[in-house]
């Protein structure tokens, strides 16, 4: 409501298109346990997610990386977006990521990656995530020629604006089990969701693997499930906190 003080209207600060915040789950590299463990829980609430994949790993190691058929199910059945990360694992894993390959190699990687996405009918050819989260001005400038937005692995306070202030440097929050105990880790994420719900904005979670063995780049299925349940419990209808790609 507006408050009038001597004919001056004090209008509360707008919180953008999602007044109770919006959440995105992103998963890197195309690990199969994203399909096996993250997808079923997100499906429970009709939540989509984003998968940034390394193209030449897909269908190459059954049980470790997803197949083309599984990626297709993510998009066609669960509303996910399959997006670019790297055409080649060798470029992704290079020292410095894309900063460690030549300009010609980067152009070749991106053009072949986007052609691969088109050939396989995936929706996310205009979106990417920097391999290893590493980039410099030259890489960003190249990415601008090919992509609408690029996700980093950085976030100053855990939150991003919606839409992002710099779409080529989208900030995010790591979804990793690193605090020592499951209860402590869940408390961290629930605290972020509480703050988001109160203040609006965008949390873009990123993760590599969802399984039973926590590590620096993994989250346990238990922690992941608890977080998704917590988001789903945050209001309903117009008061809900949506999950988007």
PDB file of C-alpha atoms in Angstrom:
ATOM      1  CA  UNK A   1       0.000   0.000   0.000  1.00  0.00           C
ATOM      2  CA  UNK A   2       1.033   3.649  -0.515  1.00  0.00           C
ATOM      3  CA  UNK A   3       1.655   5.825   2.543  1.00  0.00           C
ATOM      4  CA  UNK A   4       0.929   9.546   2.129  1.00  0.00           C
ATOM      5  CA  UNK A   5       2.874  11.985   4.286  1.00  0.00           C
ATOM      6  CA  UNK A   6       2.065  15.653   3.583  1.00  0.00           C
ATOM      7  CA  UNK A   7       1.089  14.834  -0.021  1.00  0.00           C
ATOM      8  CA  UNK A   8       4.282  12.814  -0.661  1.00  0.00           C
ATOM      9  CA  UNK A   9       3.616   9.233  -1.680  1.00  0.00           C
ATOM     10  CA  UNK A  10       6.075   6.678  -0.330  1.00  0.00           C
ATOM     11  CA  UNK A  11       5.800   3.691  -2.625  1.00  0.00           C
ATOM     12  CA  UNK A  12       7.349   0.392  -1.487  1.00  0.00           C
ATOM     13  CA  UNK A  13      10.274  -0.750  -3.590  1.00  0.00           C
ATOM     14  CA  UNK A  14       9.183  -3.067  -6.398  1.00  0.00           C
ATOM     15  CA  UNK A  15      10.578  -6.597  -6.310  1.00  0.00           C
ATOM     16  CA  UNK A  16      10.387  -7.365 -10.013  1.00  0.00           C
ATOM     17  CA  UNK A  17       8.279  -9.979 -11.783  1.00  0.00           C
ATOM     18  CA  UNK A  18       8.742 -12.518  -8.959  1.00  0.00           C
ATOM     19  CA  UNK A  19       7.955 -10.709  -5.676  1.00  0.00           C
ATOM     20  CA  UNK A  20       8.591 -13.866  -3.654  1.00  0.00           C
ATOM     21  CA  UNK A  21      11.717 -14.792  -5.561  1.00  0.00           C
ATOM     22  CA  UNK A  22      12.449 -17.343  -8.254  1.00  0.00           C
ATOM     23  CA  UNK A  23      14.756 -20.375  -8.172  1.00  0.00           C
ATOM     24  CA  UNK A  24      16.675 -22.111 -10.935  1.00  0.00           C
ATOM     25  CA  UNK A  25      18.450 -25.459 -10.610  1.00  0.00           C
ATOM     26  CA  UNK A  26      21.348 -25.925 -13.020  1.00  0.00           C
ATOM     27  CA  UNK A  27      23.420 -29.079 -13.451  1.00  0.00           C
ATOM     28  CA  UNK A  28      26.788 -29.234 -15.181  1.00  0.00           C
ATOM     29  CA  UNK A  29      28.513 -31.777 -17.438  1.00  0.00           C
ATOM     30  CA  UNK A  30      25.641 -34.224 -18.059  1.00  0.00           C
ATOM     31  CA  UNK A  31      26.145 -36.762 -15.247  1.00  0.00           C
ATOM     32  CA  UNK A  32      23.605 -39.595 -15.285  1.00  0.00           C
ATOM     33  CA  UNK A  33      22.712 -39.217 -11.615  1.00  0.00           C
ATOM     34  CA  UNK A  34      21.144 -35.857 -12.484  1.00  0.00           C
ATOM     35  CA  UNK A  35      18.595 -37.893 -14.449  1.00  0.00           C
ATOM     36  CA  UNK A  36      18.372 -40.689 -11.894  1.00  0.00           C
ATOM     37  CA  UNK A  37      18.165 -38.623  -8.701  1.00  0.00           C
ATOM     38  CA  UNK A  38      17.420 -34.934  -9.397  1.00  0.00           C
ATOM     39  CA  UNK A  39      14.774 -35.391 -12.095  1.00  0.00           C
ATOM     40  CA  UNK A  40      12.367 -37.574 -10.050  1.00  0.00           C
ATOM     41  CA  UNK A  41      12.280 -35.128  -7.148  1.00  0.00           C
ATOM     42  CA  UNK A  42      11.787 -32.107  -9.392  1.00  0.00           C
ATOM     43  CA  UNK A  43       9.108 -34.008 -11.327  1.00  0.00           C
ATOM     44  CA  UNK A  44       7.190 -34.443  -8.062  1.00  0.00           C
ATOM     45  CA  UNK A  45       6.370 -30.713  -8.135  1.00  0.00           C
ATOM     46  CA  UNK A  46       6.511 -30.137 -11.869  1.00  0.00           C
ATOM     47  CA  UNK A  47       9.756 -28.177 -11.524  1.00  0.00           C
ATOM     48  CA  UNK A  48      12.071 -27.851 -14.536  1.00  0.00           C
ATOM     49  CA  UNK A  49      15.851 -27.416 -14.471  1.00  0.00           C
ATOM     50  CA  UNK A  50      18.748 -26.626 -16.782  1.00  0.00           C
ATOM     51  CA  UNK A  51      21.442 -29.078 -17.890  1.00  0.00           C
ATOM     52  CA  UNK A  52      24.722 -27.677 -19.244  1.00  0.00           C
ATOM     53  CA  UNK A  53      26.291 -30.613 -21.058  1.00  0.00           C
ATOM     54  CA  UNK A  54      29.641 -31.604 -22.534  1.00  0.00           C
ATOM     55  CA  UNK A  55      28.572 -32.947 -25.910  1.00  0.00           C
ATOM     56  CA  UNK A  56      31.277 -35.528 -26.586  1.00  0.00           C
ATOM     57  CA  UNK A  57      30.641 -37.215 -23.225  1.00  0.00           C
ATOM     58  CA  UNK A  58      26.966 -37.848 -23.909  1.00  0.00           C
ATOM     59  CA  UNK A  59      26.266 -41.551 -24.461  1.00  0.00           C
ATOM     60  CA  UNK A  60      30.006 -42.211 -24.172  1.00  0.00           C
ATOM     61  CA  UNK A  61      30.119 -43.707 -20.673  1.00  0.00           C
ATOM     62  CA  UNK A  62      26.806 -45.422 -19.818  1.00  0.00           C
ATOM     63  CA  UNK A  63      26.030 -45.076 -16.128  1.00  0.00           C
ATOM     64  CA  UNK A  64      28.315 -42.070 -15.712  1.00  0.00           C
ATOM     65  CA  UNK A  65      26.932 -39.626 -18.303  1.00  0.00           C
ATOM     66  CA  UNK A  66      23.427 -39.324 -19.700  1.00  0.00           C
ATOM     67  CA  UNK A  67      22.414 -40.686 -23.065  1.00  0.00           C
ATOM     68  CA  UNK A  68      20.801 -38.686 -25.841  1.00  0.00           C
ATOM     69  CA  UNK A  69      17.521 -40.415 -25.041  1.00  0.00           C
ATOM     70  CA  UNK A  70      17.721 -39.337 -21.393  1.00  0.00           C
ATOM     71  CA  UNK A  71      18.487 -35.736 -22.369  1.00  0.00           C
ATOM     72  CA  UNK A  72      15.478 -35.845 -24.664  1.00  0.00           C
ATOM     73  CA  UNK A  73      13.290 -37.015 -21.793  1.00  0.00           C
ATOM     74  CA  UNK A  74      14.494 -34.123 -19.637  1.00  0.00           C
ATOM     75  CA  UNK A  75      13.259 -31.618 -22.206  1.00  0.00           C
ATOM     76  CA  UNK A  76      10.217 -33.363 -23.611  1.00  0.00           C
ATOM     77  CA  UNK A  77       8.789 -34.898 -20.439  1.00  0.00           C
ATOM     78  CA  UNK A  78      10.076 -32.713 -17.606  1.00  0.00           C
ATOM     79  CA  UNK A  79      10.380 -29.238 -19.143  1.00  0.00           C
ATOM     80  CA  UNK A  80      14.143 -28.923 -18.675  1.00  0.00           C
ATOM     81  CA  UNK A  81      16.426 -27.018 -21.009  1.00  0.00           C
ATOM     82  CA  UNK A  82      19.525 -28.748 -22.331  1.00  0.00           C
ATOM     83  CA  UNK A  83      22.155 -26.051 -22.864  1.00  0.00           C
ATOM     84  CA  UNK A  84      25.748 -25.652 -24.031  1.00  0.00           C
ATOM     85  CA  UNK A  85      28.812 -26.113 -21.848  1.00  0.00           C
ATOM     86  CA  UNK A  86      31.505 -27.460 -24.180  1.00  0.00           C
ATOM     87  CA  UNK A  87      31.675 -29.580 -27.298  1.00  0.00           C
ATOM     88  CA  UNK A  88      34.796 -31.348 -26.092  1.00  0.00           C
ATOM     89  CA  UNK A  89      35.788 -32.585 -22.645  1.00  0.00           C
ATOM     90  CA  UNK A  90      39.412 -31.777 -23.484  1.00  0.00           C
ATOM     91  CA  UNK A  91      38.581 -28.084 -23.908  1.00  0.00           C
ATOM     92  CA  UNK A  92      36.411 -28.072 -20.794  1.00  0.00           C
ATOM     93  CA  UNK A  93      39.205 -29.633 -18.740  1.00  0.00           C
ATOM     94  CA  UNK A  94      42.041 -27.511 -20.170  1.00  0.00           C
ATOM     95  CA  UNK A  95      44.005 -25.500 -17.647  1.00  0.00           C
ATOM     96  CA  UNK A  96      42.018 -22.297 -17.413  1.00  0.00           C
ATOM     97  CA  UNK A  97      39.011 -23.774 -19.199  1.00  0.00           C
ATOM     98  CA  UNK A  98      38.191 -21.725 -22.279  1.00  0.00           C
ATOM     99  CA  UNK A  99      40.829 -19.155 -21.290  1.00  0.00           C
ATOM    100  CA  UNK A 100      43.430 -21.870 -21.922  1.00  0.00           C
ATOM    101  CA  UNK A 101      42.568 -22.579 -25.563  1.00  0.00           C
ATOM    102  CA  UNK A 102      43.131 -20.411 -28.633  1.00  0.00           C
ATOM    103  CA  UNK A 103      40.525 -18.078 -30.116  1.00  0.00           C
ATOM    104  CA  UNK A 104      40.265 -20.358 -33.152  1.00  0.00           C
ATOM    105  CA  UNK A 105      39.759 -23.413 -30.939  1.00  0.00           C
ATOM    106  CA  UNK A 106      37.062 -21.600 -28.972  1.00  0.00           C
ATOM    107  CA  UNK A 107      35.189 -20.619 -32.137  1.00  0.00           C
ATOM    108  CA  UNK A 108      35.436 -24.190 -33.394  1.00  0.00           C
ATOM    109  CA  UNK A 109      34.157 -25.562 -30.084  1.00  0.00           C
ATOM    110  CA  UNK A 110      31.168 -23.246 -29.969  1.00  0.00           C
ATOM    111  CA  UNK A 111      30.114 -23.584 -33.605  1.00  0.00           C
ATOM    112  CA  UNK A 112      30.273 -27.384 -33.447  1.00  0.00           C
ATOM    113  CA  UNK A 113      28.530 -27.424 -30.089  1.00  0.00           C
ATOM    114  CA  UNK A 114      25.642 -25.332 -31.383  1.00  0.00           C
ATOM    115  CA  UNK A 115      25.383 -27.468 -34.524  1.00  0.00           C
ATOM    116  CA  UNK A 116      25.239 -30.568 -32.317  1.00  0.00           C
ATOM    117  CA  UNK A 117      22.453 -28.995 -30.247  1.00  0.00           C
ATOM    118  CA  UNK A 118      20.457 -28.161 -33.378  1.00  0.00           C
ATOM    119  CA  UNK A 119      20.986 -31.588 -34.891  1.00  0.00           C
ATOM    120  CA  UNK A 120      19.636 -33.228 -31.748  1.00  0.00           C
ATOM    121  CA  UNK A 121      16.714 -30.844 -31.316  1.00  0.00           C
ATOM    122  CA  UNK A 122      17.668 -29.315 -27.960  1.00  0.00           C
ATOM    123  CA  UNK A 123      16.169 -25.981 -26.919  1.00  0.00           C
ATOM    124  CA  UNK A 124      19.057 -24.354 -25.066  1.00  0.00           C
ATOM    125  CA  UNK A 125      21.523 -23.611 -27.869  1.00  0.00           C
ATOM    126  CA  UNK A 126      21.591 -19.896 -26.971  1.00  0.00           C
ATOM    127  CA  UNK A 127      22.625 -20.409 -23.340  1.00  0.00           C
ATOM    128  CA  UNK A 128      25.892 -21.607 -21.849  1.00  0.00           C
ATOM    129  CA  UNK A 129      27.961 -21.954 -18.680  1.00  0.00           C
ATOM    130  CA  UNK A 130      31.692 -21.247 -18.570  1.00  0.00           C
ATOM    131  CA  UNK A 131      33.747 -24.451 -18.179  1.00  0.00           C
ATOM    132  CA  UNK A 132      35.222 -24.540 -14.670  1.00  0.00           C
ATOM    133  CA  UNK A 133      33.572 -21.159 -14.195  1.00  0.00           C
ATOM    134  CA  UNK A 134      36.632 -19.505 -15.745  1.00  0.00           C
ATOM    135  CA  UNK A 135      36.559 -16.657 -18.234  1.00  0.00           C
ATOM    136  CA  UNK A 136      38.322 -13.447 -19.221  1.00  0.00           C
ATOM    137  CA  UNK A 137      37.318 -10.476 -21.364  1.00  0.00           C
ATOM    138  CA  UNK A 138      38.314 -12.240 -24.589  1.00  0.00           C
ATOM    139  CA  UNK A 139      36.198 -15.299 -23.758  1.00  0.00           C
ATOM    140  CA  UNK A 140      33.216 -13.155 -22.734  1.00  0.00           C
ATOM    141  CA  UNK A 141      33.426 -11.159 -25.961  1.00  0.00           C
ATOM    142  CA  UNK A 142      33.458 -14.356 -27.999  1.00  0.00           C
ATOM    143  CA  UNK A 143      30.523 -15.763 -26.035  1.00  0.00           C
ATOM    144  CA  UNK A 144      28.506 -12.617 -26.776  1.00  0.00           C
ATOM    145  CA  UNK A 145      28.660 -13.424 -30.474  1.00  0.00           C
ATOM    146  CA  UNK A 146      27.022 -16.806 -29.976  1.00  0.00           C
ATOM    147  CA  UNK A 147      24.956 -16.766 -26.778  1.00  0.00           C
ATOM    148  CA  UNK A 148      22.221 -14.763 -25.072  1.00  0.00           C
ATOM    149  CA  UNK A 149      23.440 -15.536 -21.546  1.00  0.00           C
ATOM    150  CA  UNK A 150      26.313 -17.306 -19.781  1.00  0.00           C
ATOM    151  CA  UNK A 151      26.378 -18.635 -16.222  1.00  0.00           C
ATOM    152  CA  UNK A 152      29.424 -18.289 -14.002  1.00  0.00           C
ATOM    153  CA  UNK A 153      30.153 -20.147 -10.740  1.00  0.00           C
ATOM    154  CA  UNK A 154      30.308 -16.912  -8.771  1.00  0.00           C
ATOM    155  CA  UNK A 155      27.900 -15.034  -6.563  1.00  0.00           C
ATOM    156  CA  UNK A 156      28.652 -12.147  -4.253  1.00  0.00           C
ATOM    157  CA  UNK A 157      25.830 -12.679  -1.786  1.00  0.00           C
ATOM    158  CA  UNK A 158      24.066 -15.719  -3.197  1.00  0.00           C
ATOM    159  CA  UNK A 159      21.518 -13.724  -5.169  1.00  0.00           C
ATOM    160  CA  UNK A 160      21.099 -12.491  -8.725  1.00  0.00           C
ATOM    161  CA  UNK A 161      18.691  -9.888 -10.042  1.00  0.00           C
ATOM    162  CA  UNK A 162      15.929 -10.931 -12.416  1.00  0.00           C
ATOM    163  CA  UNK A 163      16.637 -10.244 -15.187  1.00  0.00           C
ATOM    164  CA  UNK A 164      20.389 -10.323 -14.484  1.00  0.00           C
ATOM    165  CA  UNK A 165      22.313  -7.051 -14.646  1.00  0.00           C
ATOM    166  CA  UNK A 166      24.953  -8.732 -16.818  1.00  0.00           C
ATOM    167  CA  UNK A 167      23.545 -11.714 -18.745  1.00  0.00           C
ATOM    168  CA  UNK A 168      27.055 -12.806 -19.761  1.00  0.00           C
ATOM    169  CA  UNK A 169      28.092 -13.117 -16.100  1.00  0.00           C
ATOM    170  CA  UNK A 170      25.078 -14.672 -14.410  1.00  0.00           C
ATOM    171  CA  UNK A 171      25.803 -15.261 -10.729  1.00  0.00           C
ATOM    172  CA  UNK A 172      24.875 -18.442  -8.888  1.00  0.00           C
ATOM    173  CA  UNK A 173      25.059 -20.424  -5.648  1.00  0.00           C
ATOM    174  CA  UNK A 174      26.950 -23.733  -5.358  1.00  0.00           C
ATOM    175  CA  UNK A 175      24.750 -26.644  -4.338  1.00  0.00           C
ATOM    176  CA  UNK A 176      27.380 -28.794  -2.646  1.00  0.00           C
ATOM    177  CA  UNK A 177      27.501 -30.685   0.657  1.00  0.00           C
ATOM    178  CA  UNK A 178      30.469 -28.932   2.275  1.00  0.00           C
ATOM    179  CA  UNK A 179      29.502 -27.769   5.772  1.00  0.00           C
ATOM    180  CA  UNK A 180      30.224 -31.061   7.531  1.00  0.00           C
ATOM    181  CA  UNK A 181      26.756 -32.277   8.491  1.00  0.00           C
ATOM    182  CA  UNK A 182      23.580 -32.731   6.553  1.00  0.00           C
ATOM    183  CA  UNK A 183      21.560 -30.647   9.028  1.00  0.00           C
ATOM    184  CA  UNK A 184      24.018 -27.751   8.799  1.00  0.00           C
ATOM    185  CA  UNK A 185      24.025 -27.864   4.990  1.00  0.00           C
ATOM    186  CA  UNK A 186      20.246 -27.912   4.796  1.00  0.00           C
ATOM    187  CA  UNK A 187      20.092 -24.956   7.211  1.00  0.00           C
ATOM    188  CA  UNK A 188      22.338 -22.903   4.917  1.00  0.00           C
ATOM    189  CA  UNK A 189      20.134 -23.482   1.884  1.00  0.00           C
ATOM    190  CA  UNK A 190      16.878 -23.001   3.779  1.00  0.00           C
ATOM    191  CA  UNK A 191      18.213 -19.699   5.110  1.00  0.00           C
ATOM    192  CA  UNK A 192      18.889 -18.532   1.557  1.00  0.00           C
ATOM    193  CA  UNK A 193      15.382 -19.524   0.500  1.00  0.00           C
ATOM    194  CA  UNK A 194      13.868 -17.653   3.467  1.00  0.00           C
ATOM    195  CA  UNK A 195      15.797 -14.516   2.521  1.00  0.00           C
ATOM    196  CA  UNK A 196      14.801 -14.865  -1.129  1.00  0.00           C
ATOM    197  CA  UNK A 197      11.132 -15.261  -0.226  1.00  0.00           C
ATOM    198  CA  UNK A 198      11.272 -12.150   1.952  1.00  0.00           C
ATOM    199  CA  UNK A 199      13.171  -9.906  -0.448  1.00  0.00           C
ATOM    200  CA  UNK A 200      12.596 -11.198  -3.979  1.00  0.00           C
ATOM    201  CA  UNK A 201      15.295 -11.798  -6.568  1.00  0.00           C
ATOM    202  CA  UNK A 202      16.754 -14.932  -8.105  1.00  0.00           C
ATOM    203  CA  UNK A 203      18.810 -17.831  -6.783  1.00  0.00           C
ATOM    204  CA  UNK A 204      20.507 -19.867  -9.470  1.00  0.00           C
ATOM    205  CA  UNK A 205      21.754 -23.073  -7.838  1.00  0.00           C
ATOM    206  CA  UNK A 206      24.440 -25.035  -9.653  1.00  0.00           C
ATOM    207  CA  UNK A 207      25.586 -28.583  -9.037  1.00  0.00           C
ATOM    208  CA  UNK A 208      27.424 -31.401 -10.759  1.00  0.00           C
ATOM    209  CA  UNK A 209      26.228 -34.598  -9.133  1.00  0.00           C
ATOM    210  CA  UNK A 210      23.349 -35.732  -6.914  1.00  0.00           C
ATOM    211  CA  UNK A 211      24.181 -38.969  -5.139  1.00  0.00           C
ATOM    212  CA  UNK A 212      24.962 -40.521  -1.766  1.00  0.00           C
ATOM    213  CA  UNK A 213      28.593 -39.394  -1.516  1.00  0.00           C
ATOM    214  CA  UNK A 214      29.003 -35.686  -0.712  1.00  0.00           C
ATOM    215  CA  UNK A 215      32.091 -33.900  -1.964  1.00  0.00           C
ATOM    216  CA  UNK A 216      33.216 -30.515  -3.230  1.00  0.00           C
ATOM    217  CA  UNK A 217      31.070 -30.755  -6.361  1.00  0.00           C
ATOM    218  CA  UNK A 218      28.282 -33.053  -5.208  1.00  0.00           C
ATOM    219  CA  UNK A 219      25.157 -32.835  -3.107  1.00  0.00           C
ATOM    220  CA  UNK A 220      23.502 -35.783  -1.405  1.00  0.00           C
ATOM    221  CA  UNK A 221      20.119 -36.857  -2.628  1.00  0.00           C
ATOM    222  CA  UNK A 222      18.797 -36.303   0.921  1.00  0.00           C
ATOM    223  CA  UNK A 223      19.937 -32.670   1.031  1.00  0.00           C
ATOM    224  CA  UNK A 224      18.671 -32.012  -2.476  1.00  0.00           C
ATOM    225  CA  UNK A 225      15.263 -33.512  -1.726  1.00  0.00           C
ATOM    226  CA  UNK A 226      14.938 -31.496   1.482  1.00  0.00           C
ATOM    227  CA  UNK A 227      15.718 -28.267  -0.365  1.00  0.00           C
ATOM    228  CA  UNK A 228      13.172 -28.951  -3.114  1.00  0.00           C
ATOM    229  CA  UNK A 229      10.511 -29.812  -0.517  1.00  0.00           C
ATOM    230  CA  UNK A 230      11.290 -26.589   1.355  1.00  0.00           C
ATOM    231  CA  UNK A 231      10.878 -24.469  -1.779  1.00  0.00           C
ATOM    232  CA  UNK A 232       7.579 -26.194  -2.602  1.00  0.00           C
ATOM    233  CA  UNK A 233       6.265 -25.389   0.898  1.00  0.00           C
ATOM    234  CA  UNK A 234       6.887 -21.634   0.415  1.00  0.00           C
ATOM    235  CA  UNK A 235       3.382 -20.428  -0.264  1.00  0.00           C
ATOM    236  CA  UNK A 236       0.926 -21.406  -2.955  1.00  0.00           C
ATOM    237  CA  UNK A 237      -0.794 -19.788  -5.898  1.00  0.00           C
ATOM    238  CA  UNK A 238       0.161 -16.116  -6.204  1.00  0.00           C
ATOM    239  CA  UNK A 239       2.282 -16.443  -3.047  1.00  0.00           C
ATOM    240  CA  UNK A 240       4.374 -19.335  -4.352  1.00  0.00           C
ATOM    241  CA  UNK A 241       8.080 -19.242  -5.134  1.00  0.00           C
ATOM    242  CA  UNK A 242       8.357 -20.518  -8.713  1.00  0.00           C
ATOM    243  CA  UNK A 243      11.139 -22.663 -10.139  1.00  0.00           C
ATOM    244  CA  UNK A 244      12.164 -21.808 -13.688  1.00  0.00           C
ATOM    245  CA  UNK A 245      14.923 -22.750 -16.156  1.00  0.00           C
TER     246      UNK A 245
END
